[in-house]
PDB file of C-alpha atoms and ligand atoms in Angstrom:
ATOM      1  CA  MET A1458     -11.770  -0.055  11.573  1.00 44.00           C
ATOM      2  CA  GLU A1459      -8.277  -1.331  10.194  1.00 47.00           C
ATOM      3  CA  ARG A1460      -9.929  -1.859   6.761  1.00 53.00           C
ATOM      4  CA  SER A1461     -11.914   1.822   6.718  1.00 58.00           C
ATOM      5  CA  SER A1462      -8.442   3.551   8.096  1.00 65.00           C
ATOM      6  CA  ALA A1463      -6.739   1.868   4.998  1.00 62.00           C
ATOM      7  CA  SER A1464      -8.971   2.961   2.491  1.00 64.00           C
ATOM      8  CA  MET A1465      -9.272   6.334   3.706  1.00 61.00           C
ATOM      9  CA  TRP A1466      -5.258   6.472   3.540  1.00 60.00           C
ATOM     10  CA  ARG A1467      -5.520   5.226   0.030  1.00 59.00           C
ATOM     11  CA  LYS A1468      -7.527   8.082  -1.167  1.00 61.00           C
ATOM     12  CA  LEU A1469      -5.557  10.531   0.756  1.00 60.00           C
ATOM     13  CA  ASN A1470      -2.511   9.038  -0.721  1.00 59.00           C
ATOM     14  CA  SER A1471      -3.942   9.247  -4.588  1.00 57.00           C
ATOM     15  CA  ARG A1472      -4.974  12.761  -3.676  1.00 59.00           C
ATOM     16  CA  TYR A1473      -1.704  14.111  -2.309  1.00 66.00           C
ATOM     17  CA  ASN A1474       0.891  12.106  -4.061  1.00 75.00           C
ATOM     18  CA  LEU A1475       1.311  11.390  -7.913  1.00 85.00           C
ATOM     19  CA  VAL A1476      -0.158   7.578  -7.780  1.00 87.00           C
ATOM     20  CA  GLY A1477      -0.728   6.197 -11.071  1.00 90.00           C
ATOM     21  CA  THR A1478      -0.498   2.645 -12.423  1.00 94.00           C
ATOM     22  CA  GLU A1479       2.172   0.508 -13.850  1.00 97.00           C
ATOM     23  CA  CYS A1480       1.604  -2.529 -16.098  1.00 97.00           C
ATOM     24  CA  GLU A1481       3.733  -5.232 -14.809  1.00 97.00           C
ATOM     25  CA  ASN A1482       3.439  -7.141 -18.100  1.00 96.00           C
ATOM     26  CA  CYS A1483       4.772  -4.305 -20.521  1.00 97.00           C
ATOM     27  CA  LYS A1484       6.158  -1.777 -17.862  1.00 96.00           C
ATOM     28  CA  THR A1485       4.123   0.980 -19.265  1.00 96.00           C
ATOM     29  CA  LEU A1486       3.468   3.745 -16.499  1.00 96.00           C
ATOM     30  CA  TYR A1487       0.183   5.519 -16.521  1.00 93.00           C
ATOM     31  CA  PHE A1488      -1.077   8.716 -14.867  1.00 88.00           C
ATOM     32  CA  PRO A1489      -3.789   9.281 -14.090  1.00 84.00           C
ATOM     33  CA  SER A1490      -4.512   5.430 -13.342  1.00 88.00           C
ATOM     34  CA  ARG A1491      -5.592   3.071 -15.740  1.00 91.00           C
ATOM     35  CA  ILE A1492      -7.439  -0.233 -15.276  1.00 94.00           C
ATOM     36  CA  VAL A1493      -6.577  -1.622 -18.443  1.00 96.00           C
ATOM     37  CA  CYS A1494      -3.074  -1.347 -20.374  1.00 97.00           C
ATOM     38  CA  LYS A1495      -3.553  -0.032 -23.785  1.00 96.00           C
ATOM     39  CA  ASN A1496      -0.967  -2.292 -25.034  1.00 97.00           C
ATOM     40  CA  CYS A1497      -1.732  -5.481 -23.320  1.00 97.00           C
ATOM     41  CA  GLY A1498      -5.635  -5.394 -23.083  1.00 96.00           C
ATOM     42  CA  ARG A1499      -6.815  -8.695 -21.441  1.00 94.00           C
ATOM     43  CA  GLN A1500      -3.198  -9.259 -20.313  1.00 93.00           C
ATOM     44  CA  THR A1501      -2.988  -6.530 -18.277  1.00 95.00           C
ATOM     45  CA  LYS A1502      -1.687  -6.628 -14.756  1.00 95.00           C
ATOM     46  CA  MET A1503      -1.749  -3.158 -13.220  1.00 96.00           C
ATOM     47  CA  ARG A1504      -0.433  -2.418  -9.889  1.00 96.00           C
ATOM     48  CA  ASP A1505      -0.182   1.130  -8.115  1.00 95.00           C
ATOM     49  CA  LYS A1506       2.844   3.008  -8.760  1.00 94.00           C
ATOM     50  CA  THR A1507       3.949   6.145  -6.856  1.00 92.00           C
ATOM     51  CA  PHE A1508       5.925   8.559  -8.995  1.00 92.00           C
ATOM     52  CA  LYS A1509       8.590  11.076  -7.479  1.00 92.00           C
ATOM     53  CA  GLY A1510       6.955  14.109  -8.350  1.00 92.00           C
ATOM     54  CA  THR A1511      10.190  15.288 -10.316  1.00 95.00           C
ATOM     55  CA  GLY A1512      10.011  16.328 -13.784  1.00 96.00           C
ATOM     56  CA  GLU A1513      10.158  19.301 -16.461  1.00 97.00           C
ATOM     57  CA  VAL A1514       8.057  21.871 -17.985  1.00 96.00           C
ATOM     58  CA  TYR A1515       6.752  20.452 -21.356  1.00 96.00           C
ATOM     59  CA  SER A1516       4.435  23.661 -22.140  1.00 95.00           C
ATOM     60  CA  PHE A1517       2.953  26.196 -20.020  1.00 94.00           C
ATOM     61  CA  THR A1518       0.653  29.076 -20.178  1.00 92.00           C
ATOM     62  CA  LYS A1519       0.078  32.286 -17.954  1.00 89.00           C
ATOM     63  CA  ILE A1520      -3.562  32.697 -16.685  1.00 86.00           C
ATOM     64  CA  HIS A1521      -4.406  36.344 -16.051  1.00 86.00           C
ATOM     65  CA  VAL A1522      -8.005  35.753 -15.970  1.00 85.00           C
ATOM     66  CA  PRO A1523      -8.787  32.912 -13.723  1.00 81.00           C
ATOM     67  CA  ALA A1524     -11.780  31.122 -12.806  1.00 78.00           C
ATOM     68  CA  GLU A1525     -13.722  32.434  -9.909  1.00 79.00           C
ATOM     69  CA  ALA A1526     -11.950  30.076  -7.372  1.00 74.00           C
ATOM     70  CA  PHE A1527      -8.493  30.911  -8.282  1.00 75.00           C
ATOM     71  CA  ARG A1528      -9.039  34.732  -8.300  1.00 77.00           C
ATOM     72  CA  GLU A1529      -6.662  35.347  -5.455  1.00 76.00           C
ATOM     73  CA  ASP A1530      -4.074  33.595  -7.442  1.00 76.00           C
ATOM     74  CA  ALA A1531      -3.826  35.325 -10.669  1.00 80.00           C
ATOM     75  CA  PRO A1532      -1.784  35.835 -12.447  1.00 84.00           C
ATOM     76  CA  TYR A1533      -0.562  32.203 -12.134  1.00 84.00           C
ATOM     77  CA  THR A1534       1.287  29.626 -14.496  1.00 89.00           C
ATOM     78  CA  VAL A1535      -0.124  26.351 -15.310  1.00 88.00           C
ATOM     79  CA  ALA A1536       2.249  23.561 -16.875  1.00 91.00           C
ATOM     80  CA  VAL A1537       1.916  20.392 -18.354  1.00 92.00           C
ATOM     81  CA  ILE A1538       4.798  18.611 -16.661  1.00 92.00           C
ATOM     82  CA  ARG A1539       6.667  15.692 -18.110  1.00 95.00           C
ATOM     83  CA  LEU A1540       7.596  13.301 -15.094  1.00 94.00           C
ATOM     84  CA  ASP A1541      11.203  11.839 -15.013  1.00 97.00           C
ATOM     85  CA  GLU A1542       9.160   8.468 -15.323  1.00 96.00           C
ATOM     86  CA  GLY A1543       7.548   9.679 -18.735  1.00 95.00           C
ATOM     87  CA  PRO A1544       3.686  10.383 -18.215  1.00 93.00           C
ATOM     88  CA  MET A1545       2.594  13.925 -18.301  1.00 91.00           C
ATOM     89  CA  VAL A1546       0.680  15.703 -15.754  1.00 88.00           C
ATOM     90  CA  GLU A1547      -1.015  19.255 -15.341  1.00 86.00           C
ATOM     91  CA  GLY A1548      -0.364  21.718 -12.284  1.00 86.00           C
ATOM     92  CA  HIS A1549      -0.268  25.027 -10.784  1.00 87.00           C
ATOM     93  CA  ILE A1550       3.408  26.321 -11.051  1.00 90.00           C
ATOM     94  CA  VAL A1551       4.221  27.976  -7.649  1.00 87.00           C
ATOM     95  CA  GLU A1552       5.364  31.532  -7.684  1.00 80.00           C
ATOM     96  CA  SER A1553       9.031  31.878  -7.532  1.00 80.00           C
ATOM     97  CA  ASP A1554      11.657  34.426  -8.506  1.00 83.00           C
ATOM     98  CA  LYS A1555      12.894  31.945 -11.090  1.00 86.00           C
ATOM     99  CA  GLU A1556      11.403  32.393 -14.561  1.00 88.00           C
ATOM    100  CA  VAL A1557       9.513  29.093 -15.688  1.00 92.00           C
ATOM    101  CA  LYS A1558      10.474  28.031 -19.385  1.00 95.00           C
ATOM    102  CA  ILE A1559      10.161  24.837 -21.276  1.00 97.00           C
ATOM    103  CA  GLY A1560      12.611  22.507 -19.860  1.00 97.00           C
ATOM    104  CA  THR A1561      12.813  24.154 -16.431  1.00 96.00           C
ATOM    105  CA  LYS A1562      13.118  21.326 -13.734  1.00 97.00           C
ATOM    106  CA  VAL A1563      10.329  21.251 -11.229  1.00 96.00           C
ATOM    107  CA  ARG A1564       9.142  19.174  -8.408  1.00 94.00           C
ATOM    108  CA  GLN A1565       6.025  18.728  -6.643  1.00 91.00           C
ATOM    109  CA  VAL A1566       4.720  20.508  -3.804  1.00 86.00           C
ATOM    110  CA  PHE A1567       2.068  20.479  -1.271  1.00 71.00           C
ATOM    111  CA  ARG A1568       0.044  23.956  -1.336  1.00 67.00           C
ATOM    112  CA  LYS A1569      -3.483  24.703  -0.423  1.00 61.00           C
ATOM    113  CA  MET A1570      -5.244  24.746  -3.812  1.00 59.00           C
ATOM    114  CA  LEU A1571      -8.442  26.678  -3.695  1.00 58.00           C
ATOM    115  CA  VAL A1572     -10.938  27.652  -0.932  1.00 57.00           C
ATOM    116  CA  GLU A1573     -14.768  27.336  -1.418  1.00 59.00           C
ATOM    117  CA  GLU A1574     -16.144  30.453  -0.317  1.00 60.00           C
ATOM    118  CA  GLU A1575     -19.407  29.530   0.759  1.00 63.00           C
ATOM    119  CA  GLU A1576     -18.456  26.595   2.824  1.00 60.00           C
ATOM    120  CA  GLY A1577     -15.015  27.634   3.546  1.00 62.00           C
ATOM    121  CA  LEU A1578     -13.749  24.205   2.394  1.00 59.00           C
ATOM    122  CA  ILE A1579     -10.063  24.160   1.510  1.00 56.00           C
ATOM    123  CA  HIS A1580      -9.061  21.976  -0.779  1.00 54.00           C
ATOM    124  CA  TYR A1581      -5.516  20.678  -1.354  1.00 52.00           C
ATOM    125  CA  HIS A1582      -3.807  19.324  -4.626  1.00 58.00           C
ATOM    126  CA  PHE A1583      -0.452  18.861  -6.336  1.00 68.00           C
ATOM    127  CA  LYS A1584       1.603  21.694  -7.429  1.00 87.00           C
ATOM    128  CA  PHE A1585       5.010  22.293  -8.652  1.00 91.00           C
ATOM    129  CA  GLU A1586       7.816  24.542  -7.951  1.00 92.00           C
ATOM    130  CA  PRO A1587      10.824  25.116 -10.108  1.00 92.00           C
ATOM    131  CA  ALA A1588      13.746  22.628  -8.534  1.00 89.00           C
TER     132      ALA A1588
HETATM  133 ZN1   ZN B2138       0.997  -3.458 -20.370  1.00 66.65          ZN
END
């Protein structure tokens, strides 16, 4: 019982938070997680690393013709975020009255991502909003 709830929490934690890995040997950070450090190879000593979820826009694009699942959201902005700790992550930008530009500071927020119409399943994933 203990074990299964811990493993469920671990799965939830990695879906809802930005959890990557850090090589304890050379301190390189990875997101998404890697098992083997590209610097250290067999000397790799990985541990989980939770990122703060703050960073800045590295590049972005506005999507006007979305995939079917995101139809209700269009137009929306997808950006590559450089996290304050260094790794890059792609995410949707939550619409606000703030203009998104390269260098805009953002933070991770928890938002509904998409609804699968047939089964009515709601998926949650991370998004970012201008900070
Ligand atoms: Zn390393």
